[in-house]
């Protein structure tokens, strides 16, 4: 039965009716089938858009054959790979709730996370195809050789309004498609990513909100070339030489990534040659020496955790007015509470949270959200700075 499904052209183009109930279908279908770009470059394989779509279609067929429904939670515990992207595309197409998990976690840790998010199925290379765990067959969809694809019994109802559930600091943050599209529509026009010309060096981990919303999805939707030079991002220096060889034009990275690159031979020149990208604040202020380097590049500041759909503030290229600079707010309201904490309100505010005991907890869309970071807001320029400014304009993180 599975082989029959693989031979069928069962996934047609997106119809007008899809736009409301399946907001991802039209942009994915216009971007992927029969197209060379986006192009994803891994150390051992290069995958064009058409091949991403072919593999994603096989996953879609298998999901439908198993009667997986919109809002069913699918955990993805895969390394950065063609299979990861194909499963992601299939899950977006079918309106599933996607839960990226760290693929290096132990079997016990992964099982606990699967139970915590009450996933109906999990895609992983490290477990047998049973108890709701499916294995990828390279770039050819799920591995069906072990028999029928099983699903895990769930305790909580499906969550059709939820696009992603991201784990952040021990909590689970739920984002809607509106959250995600709002984030992308705010970022993409300013980044000027060009089809077939932009080459993104992908360093951020794809099991995080930042990796998917700042790195992977913008590159896919813009038709860029995405260069994944390794399966992890901690040892950036090991990846620098192959990154330089690829001729990357854009970089999305944390301050620590950029600092490591800048300290290596040829690293500063590589950063200065980039056409653009974002240094994503992770709550740690940028050092003065790194700021001096950044001012000679076309990289810009960016700020926003999963609760803000990874899109709260964005700076301009070469503009670094201070070590704690976060950028200017993007289509949301911000304020500093009496304790100095940064709060925001807007369409980027997450849909809600998830707990193992109670499932999805929706929150009011017009609420003020605490970021957990102290910040300073310049009343004239509307620039945001991490931490608080002392009387002598020094930077403090108290």
mmCIF file of C-alpha atoms in Angstrom:
data_model
loop_
_atom_site.group_PDB
_atom_site.id
_atom_site.type_symbol
_atom_site.label_atom_id
_atom_site.label_comp_id
_atom_site.label_asym_id
_atom_site.label_seq_id
_atom_site.Cartn_x
_atom_site.Cartn_y
_atom_site.Cartn_z
ATOM 1 C CA UNK A 1 0.000 0.000 0.000
ATOM 2 C CA UNK A 2 2.835 2.372 0.834
ATOM 3 C CA UNK A 3 4.501 1.699 -2.519
ATOM 4 C CA UNK A 4 1.263 2.466 -4.301
ATOM 5 C CA UNK A 5 1.059 5.776 -2.503
ATOM 6 C CA UNK A 6 4.592 6.608 -3.579
ATOM 7 C CA UNK A 7 3.595 6.267 -7.218
ATOM 8 C CA UNK A 8 0.593 8.531 -7.027
ATOM 9 C CA UNK A 9 0.448 12.254 -7.772
ATOM 10 C CA UNK A 10 -1.937 12.709 -4.858
ATOM 11 C CA UNK A 11 -0.892 16.206 -3.827
ATOM 12 C CA UNK A 12 -2.222 18.824 -6.208
ATOM 13 C CA UNK A 13 -1.638 22.549 -6.215
ATOM 14 C CA UNK A 14 -3.160 24.806 -3.619
ATOM 15 C CA UNK A 15 -6.715 25.945 -4.302
ATOM 16 C CA UNK A 16 -8.108 29.364 -3.331
ATOM 17 C CA UNK A 17 -10.023 27.716 -0.490
ATOM 18 C CA UNK A 18 -6.725 26.601 1.027
ATOM 19 C CA UNK A 19 -5.599 30.126 1.892
ATOM 20 C CA UNK A 20 -7.708 30.387 5.046
ATOM 21 C CA UNK A 21 -7.549 26.831 6.381
ATOM 22 C CA UNK A 22 -4.055 26.022 5.062
ATOM 23 C CA UNK A 23 -2.098 29.294 4.796
ATOM 24 C CA UNK A 24 1.172 27.546 3.930
ATOM 25 C CA UNK A 25 0.030 25.705 0.825
ATOM 26 C CA UNK A 26 0.015 28.519 -1.712
ATOM 27 C CA UNK A 27 3.472 29.944 -0.846
ATOM 28 C CA UNK A 28 5.023 26.477 -0.630
ATOM 29 C CA UNK A 29 3.497 25.295 -3.899
ATOM 30 C CA UNK A 30 4.512 28.443 -5.760
ATOM 31 C CA UNK A 31 8.076 28.100 -4.480
ATOM 32 C CA UNK A 32 8.955 24.389 -4.603
ATOM 33 C CA UNK A 33 7.609 22.118 -7.406
ATOM 34 C CA UNK A 34 9.770 22.014 -10.545
ATOM 35 C CA UNK A 35 12.000 24.808 -9.239
ATOM 36 C CA UNK A 36 15.796 24.858 -8.747
ATOM 37 C CA UNK A 37 15.642 27.345 -5.870
ATOM 38 C CA UNK A 38 15.640 27.362 -2.904
ATOM 39 C CA UNK A 39 18.748 25.218 -2.999
ATOM 40 C CA UNK A 40 19.994 23.603 0.208
ATOM 41 C CA UNK A 41 23.673 22.674 0.391
ATOM 42 C CA UNK A 42 24.825 20.066 2.897
ATOM 43 C CA UNK A 43 28.389 18.714 3.215
ATOM 44 C CA UNK A 44 27.494 15.559 1.292
ATOM 45 C CA UNK A 45 24.520 16.503 -0.883
ATOM 46 C CA UNK A 46 22.882 19.422 -2.680
ATOM 47 C CA UNK A 47 19.075 19.433 -2.742
ATOM 48 C CA UNK A 48 17.098 21.702 -5.114
ATOM 49 C CA UNK A 49 13.559 22.855 -4.421
ATOM 50 C CA UNK A 50 12.012 20.255 -6.727
ATOM 51 C CA UNK A 51 13.651 17.418 -4.771
ATOM 52 C CA UNK A 52 12.562 18.924 -1.464
ATOM 53 C CA UNK A 53 9.020 18.925 -2.804
ATOM 54 C CA UNK A 54 9.209 15.349 -4.115
ATOM 55 C CA UNK A 55 10.283 14.055 -0.709
ATOM 56 C CA UNK A 56 7.761 16.234 1.126
ATOM 57 C CA UNK A 57 4.993 14.861 -1.065
ATOM 58 C CA UNK A 58 5.890 11.315 -0.009
ATOM 59 C CA UNK A 59 5.608 12.364 3.628
ATOM 60 C CA UNK A 60 2.246 14.009 2.909
ATOM 61 C CA UNK A 61 0.959 10.815 1.291
ATOM 62 C CA UNK A 62 2.036 8.716 4.283
ATOM 63 C CA UNK A 63 0.560 11.177 6.786
ATOM 64 C CA UNK A 64 -2.765 11.040 4.979
ATOM 65 C CA UNK A 65 -2.663 7.251 4.726
ATOM 66 C CA UNK A 66 -2.161 7.091 8.502
ATOM 67 C CA UNK A 67 -5.089 9.513 8.974
ATOM 68 C CA UNK A 68 -2.989 12.193 10.637
ATOM 69 C CA UNK A 69 -5.211 15.267 10.976
ATOM 70 C CA UNK A 70 -4.647 19.038 11.175
ATOM 71 C CA UNK A 71 -3.551 19.971 14.662
ATOM 72 C CA UNK A 72 -2.007 16.601 15.436
ATOM 73 C CA UNK A 73 1.345 17.221 17.075
ATOM 74 C CA UNK A 74 4.395 15.963 15.195
ATOM 75 C CA UNK A 75 7.762 15.982 16.966
ATOM 76 C CA UNK A 76 10.812 16.272 14.709
ATOM 77 C CA UNK A 77 14.027 14.974 16.287
ATOM 78 C CA UNK A 78 16.312 15.025 13.249
ATOM 79 C CA UNK A 79 19.672 16.640 12.541
ATOM 80 C CA UNK A 80 19.814 19.389 9.916
ATOM 81 C CA UNK A 81 19.234 17.350 6.767
ATOM 82 C CA UNK A 82 17.076 17.110 3.638
ATOM 83 C CA UNK A 83 14.697 14.862 5.586
ATOM 84 C CA UNK A 84 14.244 17.537 8.271
ATOM 85 C CA UNK A 85 13.185 20.088 5.661
ATOM 86 C CA UNK A 86 10.921 17.632 3.838
ATOM 87 C CA UNK A 87 9.107 16.691 7.051
ATOM 88 C CA UNK A 88 8.797 20.371 7.963
ATOM 89 C CA UNK A 89 7.252 21.182 4.577
ATOM 90 C CA UNK A 90 4.840 18.240 4.801
ATOM 91 C CA UNK A 91 3.753 19.195 8.308
ATOM 92 C CA UNK A 92 3.168 22.826 7.304
ATOM 93 C CA UNK A 93 1.206 21.676 4.250
ATOM 94 C CA UNK A 94 -1.057 19.438 6.320
ATOM 95 C CA UNK A 95 -1.590 21.979 9.098
ATOM 96 C CA UNK A 96 0.076 19.893 11.803
ATOM 97 C CA UNK A 97 1.483 21.317 15.027
ATOM 98 C CA UNK A 98 5.263 21.041 14.694
ATOM 99 C CA UNK A 99 7.448 20.408 17.748
ATOM 100 C CA UNK A 100 11.189 20.517 16.941
ATOM 101 C CA UNK A 101 13.241 18.548 19.486
ATOM 102 C CA UNK A 102 17.019 18.359 20.085
ATOM 103 C CA UNK A 103 18.154 15.368 18.043
ATOM 104 C CA UNK A 104 21.245 14.744 20.201
ATOM 105 C CA UNK A 105 19.235 14.121 23.370
ATOM 106 C CA UNK A 106 19.272 10.649 24.895
ATOM 107 C CA UNK A 107 16.451 8.218 24.234
ATOM 108 C CA UNK A 108 15.137 8.816 27.749
ATOM 109 C CA UNK A 109 15.185 12.599 27.362
ATOM 110 C CA UNK A 110 13.542 12.452 23.946
ATOM 111 C CA UNK A 111 10.843 10.073 25.186
ATOM 112 C CA UNK A 112 10.116 12.426 28.078
ATOM 113 C CA UNK A 113 9.783 15.392 25.708
ATOM 114 C CA UNK A 114 7.523 13.417 23.366
ATOM 115 C CA UNK A 115 5.284 12.580 26.317
ATOM 116 C CA UNK A 116 5.372 16.177 27.557
ATOM 117 C CA UNK A 117 4.096 17.584 24.249
ATOM 118 C CA UNK A 118 1.787 14.594 23.758
ATOM 119 C CA UNK A 119 2.986 14.085 20.180
ATOM 120 C CA UNK A 120 0.909 11.807 17.991
ATOM 121 C CA UNK A 121 3.980 10.893 15.988
ATOM 122 C CA UNK A 122 7.705 11.559 16.065
ATOM 123 C CA UNK A 123 10.204 11.533 13.214
ATOM 124 C CA UNK A 124 13.637 10.376 14.336
ATOM 125 C CA UNK A 125 16.583 8.371 13.009
ATOM 126 C CA UNK A 126 17.502 6.992 16.427
ATOM 127 C CA UNK A 127 14.500 4.875 17.331
ATOM 128 C CA UNK A 128 12.651 1.954 15.805
ATOM 129 C CA UNK A 129 9.541 2.598 13.748
ATOM 130 C CA UNK A 130 7.058 1.775 16.474
ATOM 131 C CA UNK A 131 5.090 3.513 19.194
ATOM 132 C CA UNK A 132 4.443 6.464 16.918
ATOM 133 C CA UNK A 133 8.071 6.926 15.827
ATOM 134 C CA UNK A 134 8.711 7.127 12.083
ATOM 135 C CA UNK A 135 12.142 6.923 10.484
ATOM 136 C CA UNK A 136 13.109 8.793 7.304
ATOM 137 C CA UNK A 137 14.299 6.785 4.313
ATOM 138 C CA UNK A 138 16.946 9.271 3.242
ATOM 139 C CA UNK A 139 15.257 11.779 0.932
ATOM 140 C CA UNK A 140 12.565 9.285 -0.097
ATOM 141 C CA UNK A 141 9.950 9.938 2.548
ATOM 142 C CA UNK A 142 9.347 7.706 5.570
ATOM 143 C CA UNK A 143 10.878 4.246 5.798
ATOM 144 C CA UNK A 144 7.915 1.912 5.352
ATOM 145 C CA UNK A 145 9.894 -1.329 5.272
ATOM 146 C CA UNK A 146 9.161 -2.101 8.915
ATOM 147 C CA UNK A 147 5.418 -2.271 8.329
ATOM 148 C CA UNK A 148 2.502 0.063 8.860
ATOM 149 C CA UNK A 149 3.207 3.471 10.316
ATOM 150 C CA UNK A 150 1.850 3.618 13.846
ATOM 151 C CA UNK A 151 0.590 6.588 15.821
ATOM 152 C CA UNK A 152 0.960 7.317 19.497
ATOM 153 C CA UNK A 153 -2.212 7.518 21.641
ATOM 154 C CA UNK A 154 -2.669 11.074 22.914
ATOM 155 C CA UNK A 155 -4.250 12.495 26.069
ATOM 156 C CA UNK A 156 -4.956 16.002 24.804
ATOM 157 C CA UNK A 157 -7.035 17.170 21.870
ATOM 158 C CA UNK A 158 -5.406 18.221 18.583
ATOM 159 C CA UNK A 159 -4.258 21.844 18.377
ATOM 160 C CA UNK A 160 -5.231 22.968 14.852
ATOM 161 C CA UNK A 161 -4.643 26.648 15.616
ATOM 162 C CA UNK A 162 -1.022 26.029 16.590
ATOM 163 C CA UNK A 163 1.730 25.983 13.960
ATOM 164 C CA UNK A 164 4.752 25.426 16.222
ATOM 165 C CA UNK A 165 5.475 24.508 19.820
ATOM 166 C CA UNK A 166 9.020 25.528 20.740
ATOM 167 C CA UNK A 167 10.856 24.601 23.910
ATOM 168 C CA UNK A 168 12.396 27.661 25.552
ATOM 169 C CA UNK A 169 14.071 27.718 28.970
ATOM 170 C CA UNK A 170 12.160 24.633 30.070
ATOM 171 C CA UNK A 171 8.763 25.947 28.932
ATOM 172 C CA UNK A 172 6.812 25.215 25.756
ATOM 173 C CA UNK A 173 5.729 28.238 23.679
ATOM 174 C CA UNK A 174 2.884 27.894 21.155
ATOM 175 C CA UNK A 175 2.900 29.981 17.963
ATOM 176 C CA UNK A 176 0.077 30.286 15.451
ATOM 177 C CA UNK A 177 0.524 30.591 11.686
ATOM 178 C CA UNK A 178 -0.447 34.251 12.082
ATOM 179 C CA UNK A 179 2.428 34.668 14.553
ATOM 180 C CA UNK A 180 4.868 33.076 12.139
ATOM 181 C CA UNK A 181 3.649 34.916 9.053
ATOM 182 C CA UNK A 182 3.706 38.185 10.956
ATOM 183 C CA UNK A 183 7.327 37.553 11.893
ATOM 184 C CA UNK A 184 8.299 36.661 8.335
ATOM 185 C CA UNK A 185 6.432 39.571 6.739
ATOM 186 C CA UNK A 186 8.176 41.994 9.108
ATOM 187 C CA UNK A 187 11.657 40.600 8.444
ATOM 188 C CA UNK A 188 11.777 39.589 4.786
ATOM 189 C CA UNK A 189 11.228 43.019 3.159
ATOM 190 C CA UNK A 190 14.105 44.472 5.165
ATOM 191 C CA UNK A 191 16.550 41.639 4.533
ATOM 192 C CA UNK A 192 16.441 41.897 0.712
ATOM 193 C CA UNK A 193 17.031 38.190 0.153
ATOM 194 C CA UNK A 194 17.193 37.483 -3.601
ATOM 195 C CA UNK A 195 16.234 34.277 -5.356
ATOM 196 C CA UNK A 196 19.232 32.311 -6.664
ATOM 197 C CA UNK A 197 21.620 35.100 -5.609
ATOM 198 C CA UNK A 198 21.478 35.104 -1.811
ATOM 199 C CA UNK A 199 23.579 32.414 -0.110
ATOM 200 C CA UNK A 200 22.774 32.043 3.577
ATOM 201 C CA UNK A 201 25.315 30.474 5.903
ATOM 202 C CA UNK A 202 23.085 28.481 8.254
ATOM 203 C CA UNK A 203 24.507 28.159 11.780
ATOM 204 C CA UNK A 204 21.509 28.461 14.106
ATOM 205 C CA UNK A 205 20.121 25.137 15.408
ATOM 206 C CA UNK A 206 16.958 24.092 13.594
ATOM 207 C CA UNK A 207 15.354 22.723 16.753
ATOM 208 C CA UNK A 208 14.898 26.289 18.029
ATOM 209 C CA UNK A 209 12.562 29.125 17.120
ATOM 210 C CA UNK A 210 15.515 31.239 16.017
ATOM 211 C CA UNK A 211 16.859 28.574 13.686
ATOM 212 C CA UNK A 212 13.538 28.058 11.925
ATOM 213 C CA UNK A 213 12.094 31.589 11.934
ATOM 214 C CA UNK A 214 15.316 33.576 11.447
ATOM 215 C CA UNK A 215 17.274 31.189 9.247
ATOM 216 C CA UNK A 216 15.521 28.292 7.534
ATOM 217 C CA UNK A 217 12.035 29.560 6.615
ATOM 218 C CA UNK A 218 13.181 32.997 5.357
ATOM 219 C CA UNK A 219 15.728 31.286 3.113
ATOM 220 C CA UNK A 220 13.226 28.770 1.765
ATOM 221 C CA UNK A 221 10.500 31.323 1.072
ATOM 222 C CA UNK A 222 12.929 33.753 -0.556
ATOM 223 C CA UNK A 223 14.296 31.092 -2.897
ATOM 224 C CA UNK A 224 17.805 31.508 -1.516
ATOM 225 C CA UNK A 225 20.704 29.076 -1.353
ATOM 226 C CA UNK A 226 21.008 27.761 2.204
ATOM 227 C CA UNK A 227 24.456 26.463 3.105
ATOM 228 C CA UNK A 228 24.510 24.093 6.049
ATOM 229 C CA UNK A 229 28.179 23.322 6.623
ATOM 230 C CA UNK A 230 27.725 21.190 9.735
ATOM 231 C CA UNK A 231 25.153 19.478 11.913
ATOM 232 C CA UNK A 232 25.960 21.585 14.950
ATOM 233 C CA UNK A 233 26.865 25.170 15.647
ATOM 234 C CA UNK A 234 29.038 25.096 18.757
ATOM 235 C CA UNK A 235 32.344 24.615 16.930
ATOM 236 C CA UNK A 236 31.989 27.539 14.551
ATOM 237 C CA UNK A 237 35.720 27.815 13.896
ATOM 238 C CA UNK A 238 35.752 24.321 12.379
ATOM 239 C CA UNK A 239 33.134 25.486 9.904
ATOM 240 C CA UNK A 240 34.749 28.781 8.961
ATOM 241 C CA UNK A 241 36.989 27.584 6.125
ATOM 242 C CA UNK A 242 34.241 25.701 4.241
ATOM 243 C CA UNK A 243 31.933 28.658 4.868
ATOM 244 C CA UNK A 244 34.395 31.041 3.246
ATOM 245 C CA UNK A 245 34.770 28.649 0.323
ATOM 246 C CA UNK A 246 31.023 28.691 -0.331
ATOM 247 C CA UNK A 247 30.930 32.444 -0.842
ATOM 248 C CA UNK A 248 28.079 33.038 1.593
ATOM 249 C CA UNK A 249 26.375 36.432 1.264
ATOM 250 C CA UNK A 250 24.259 36.410 4.447
ATOM 251 C CA UNK A 251 24.674 35.174 8.003
ATOM 252 C CA UNK A 252 22.172 34.720 10.821
ATOM 253 C CA UNK A 253 24.048 34.047 14.042
ATOM 254 C CA UNK A 254 24.389 34.773 17.749
ATOM 255 C CA UNK A 255 26.985 37.241 19.073
ATOM 256 C CA UNK A 256 29.133 34.306 20.214
ATOM 257 C CA UNK A 257 29.115 32.860 16.674
ATOM 258 C CA UNK A 258 30.211 36.166 15.197
ATOM 259 C CA UNK A 259 32.866 36.695 17.873
ATOM 260 C CA UNK A 260 34.354 33.252 17.200
ATOM 261 C CA UNK A 261 34.432 33.896 13.461
ATOM 262 C CA UNK A 262 36.002 37.325 13.944
ATOM 263 C CA UNK A 263 38.840 35.885 16.020
ATOM 264 C CA UNK A 264 39.883 33.391 13.347
ATOM 265 C CA UNK A 265 42.337 34.124 10.562
ATOM 266 C CA UNK A 266 40.325 35.522 7.662
ATOM 267 C CA UNK A 267 37.204 35.698 9.789
ATOM 268 C CA UNK A 268 36.903 39.475 9.998
ATOM 269 C CA UNK A 269 37.368 39.791 6.235
ATOM 270 C CA UNK A 270 34.665 37.169 5.725
ATOM 271 C CA UNK A 271 32.239 39.117 7.923
ATOM 272 C CA UNK A 272 32.991 42.393 6.139
ATOM 273 C CA UNK A 273 32.344 40.780 2.753
ATOM 274 C CA UNK A 274 28.830 39.667 3.710
ATOM 275 C CA UNK A 275 25.941 41.508 2.054
ATOM 276 C CA UNK A 276 23.706 41.244 5.099
ATOM 277 C CA UNK A 277 22.353 39.203 7.968
ATOM 278 C CA UNK A 278 21.305 39.428 11.599
ATOM 279 C CA UNK A 279 23.214 39.126 14.853
ATOM 280 C CA UNK A 280 20.491 37.610 17.008
ATOM 281 C CA UNK A 281 20.622 38.773 20.613
ATOM 282 C CA UNK A 282 20.371 35.943 23.119
ATOM 283 C CA UNK A 283 20.163 38.125 26.214
ATOM 284 C CA UNK A 284 23.908 38.758 26.465
ATOM 285 C CA UNK A 285 25.220 42.230 25.586
ATOM 286 C CA UNK A 286 27.691 42.545 22.739
ATOM 287 C CA UNK A 287 31.209 43.467 23.819
ATOM 288 C CA UNK A 288 32.804 46.750 22.780
ATOM 289 C CA UNK A 289 35.400 44.979 20.632
ATOM 290 C CA UNK A 290 32.744 42.972 18.800
ATOM 291 C CA UNK A 291 30.648 46.102 18.297
ATOM 292 C CA UNK A 292 33.619 47.821 16.657
ATOM 293 C CA UNK A 293 33.906 44.910 14.229
ATOM 294 C CA UNK A 294 30.166 44.872 13.521
ATOM 295 C CA UNK A 295 30.219 48.553 12.600
ATOM 296 C CA UNK A 296 32.501 47.635 9.677
ATOM 297 C CA UNK A 297 30.053 44.991 8.392
ATOM 298 C CA UNK A 298 26.558 45.037 6.914
ATOM 299 C CA UNK A 299 25.198 42.876 9.722
ATOM 300 C CA UNK A 300 22.348 44.263 11.803
ATOM 301 C CA UNK A 301 20.992 43.751 15.301
ATOM 302 C CA UNK A 302 17.974 41.526 15.868
ATOM 303 C CA UNK A 303 16.029 40.651 18.989
ATOM 304 C CA UNK A 304 13.079 38.489 19.912
ATOM 305 C CA UNK A 305 12.587 35.152 21.648
ATOM 306 C CA UNK A 306 9.990 32.479 20.897
ATOM 307 C CA UNK A 307 7.337 34.349 22.881
ATOM 308 C CA UNK A 308 7.776 37.247 20.438
ATOM 309 C CA UNK A 309 7.829 34.949 17.380
ATOM 310 C CA UNK A 310 11.559 35.787 17.159
ATOM 311 C CA UNK A 311 10.690 39.225 15.835
ATOM 312 C CA UNK A 312 10.528 42.105 18.305
ATOM 313 C CA UNK A 313 13.263 44.461 17.113
ATOM 314 C CA UNK A 314 15.556 44.842 14.119
ATOM 315 C CA UNK A 315 18.392 47.273 13.472
ATOM 316 C CA UNK A 316 19.917 48.639 10.277
ATOM 317 C CA UNK A 317 23.175 47.544 8.634
ATOM 318 C CA UNK A 318 26.301 49.033 10.237
ATOM 319 C CA UNK A 319 24.245 50.774 12.947
ATOM 320 C CA UNK A 320 25.521 49.818 16.426
ATOM 321 C CA UNK A 321 25.049 52.815 18.757
ATOM 322 C CA UNK A 322 25.887 50.879 21.916
ATOM 323 C CA UNK A 323 26.955 47.489 23.261
ATOM 324 C CA UNK A 324 23.449 46.478 24.312
ATOM 325 C CA UNK A 325 21.778 47.564 21.074
ATOM 326 C CA UNK A 326 18.770 45.461 20.052
ATOM 327 C CA UNK A 327 17.365 47.477 17.147
ATOM 328 C CA UNK A 328 14.025 49.244 16.733
ATOM 329 C CA UNK A 329 10.673 47.610 17.393
ATOM 330 C CA UNK A 330 8.873 45.973 14.470
ATOM 331 C CA UNK A 331 5.091 46.424 14.274
ATOM 332 C CA UNK A 332 4.509 46.011 17.998
ATOM 333 C CA UNK A 333 4.231 48.211 21.063
ATOM 334 C CA UNK A 334 6.928 48.164 23.723
ATOM 335 C CA UNK A 335 7.232 49.607 27.190
ATOM 336 C CA UNK A 336 9.538 49.446 30.172
ATOM 337 C CA UNK A 337 7.818 48.418 33.400
ATOM 338 C CA UNK A 338 8.680 50.048 36.759
ATOM 339 C CA UNK A 339 11.286 47.361 37.426
ATOM 340 C CA UNK A 340 13.079 48.067 34.155
ATOM 341 C CA UNK A 341 11.734 44.973 32.396
ATOM 342 C CA UNK A 342 10.926 45.067 28.695
ATOM 343 C CA UNK A 343 7.331 44.261 27.732
ATOM 344 C CA UNK A 344 5.671 44.130 24.330
ATOM 345 C CA UNK A 345 2.226 43.789 22.797
ATOM 346 C CA UNK A 346 1.250 42.984 19.218
ATOM 347 C CA UNK A 347 0.622 40.319 16.604
ATOM 348 C CA UNK A 348 3.998 38.756 17.348
ATOM 349 C CA UNK A 349 2.877 37.803 20.881
ATOM 350 C CA UNK A 350 2.715 34.016 21.075
ATOM 351 C CA UNK A 351 -0.651 32.277 20.954
ATOM 352 C CA UNK A 352 -0.069 30.703 24.351
ATOM 353 C CA UNK A 353 1.834 28.014 26.185
ATOM 354 C CA UNK A 354 1.739 24.248 26.553
ATOM 355 C CA UNK A 355 2.055 22.079 29.630
ATOM 356 C CA UNK A 356 2.054 18.324 29.912
ATOM 357 C CA UNK A 357 -0.714 18.403 32.502
ATOM 358 C CA UNK A 358 -3.141 20.870 30.936
ATOM 359 C CA UNK A 359 -2.190 20.962 27.259
ATOM 360 C CA UNK A 360 -2.646 24.224 25.355
ATOM 361 C CA UNK A 361 -3.273 27.386 27.349
ATOM 362 C CA UNK A 362 -4.373 30.221 25.067
ATOM 363 C CA UNK A 363 -3.580 33.759 26.164
ATOM 364 C CA UNK A 364 -5.312 37.061 25.259
ATOM 365 C CA UNK A 365 -3.928 38.466 22.022
ATOM 366 C CA UNK A 366 -3.907 42.045 23.349
ATOM 367 C CA UNK A 367 -1.911 41.277 26.506
ATOM 368 C CA UNK A 368 1.418 42.781 27.510
ATOM 369 C CA UNK A 369 4.141 40.120 27.451
ATOM 370 C CA UNK A 370 7.213 40.167 29.689
ATOM 371 C CA UNK A 371 10.402 39.355 27.791
ATOM 372 C CA UNK A 372 12.357 38.526 30.932
ATOM 373 C CA UNK A 373 15.034 41.051 29.928
ATOM 374 C CA UNK A 374 15.746 44.465 31.348
ATOM 375 C CA UNK A 375 16.009 47.138 28.684
ATOM 376 C CA UNK A 376 16.216 50.840 27.968
ATOM 377 C CA UNK A 377 14.092 52.579 25.322
ATOM 378 C CA UNK A 378 15.401 55.803 23.800
ATOM 379 C CA UNK A 379 12.349 58.111 23.684
ATOM 380 C CA UNK A 380 13.668 60.021 20.666
ATOM 381 C CA UNK A 381 15.138 57.361 18.370
ATOM 382 C CA UNK A 382 12.988 54.472 19.687
ATOM 383 C CA UNK A 383 16.153 52.380 19.884
ATOM 384 C CA UNK A 384 16.100 49.464 22.323
ATOM 385 C CA UNK A 385 19.111 48.594 24.459
ATOM 386 C CA UNK A 386 19.509 45.443 26.527
ATOM 387 C CA UNK A 387 19.989 46.081 30.241
ATOM 388 C CA UNK A 388 19.914 49.506 31.866
ATOM 389 C CA UNK A 389 22.064 52.554 31.315
ATOM 390 C CA UNK A 390 23.903 53.956 34.324
ATOM 391 C CA UNK A 391 24.334 57.689 34.960
ATOM 392 C CA UNK A 392 27.689 57.736 33.177
ATOM 393 C CA UNK A 393 26.206 55.955 30.127
ATOM 394 C CA UNK A 394 27.953 52.735 31.026
ATOM 395 C CA UNK A 395 26.140 49.460 30.405
ATOM 396 C CA UNK A 396 24.726 47.410 33.249
ATOM 397 C CA UNK A 397 22.863 44.106 33.269
ATOM 398 C CA UNK A 398 21.510 44.211 36.804
#
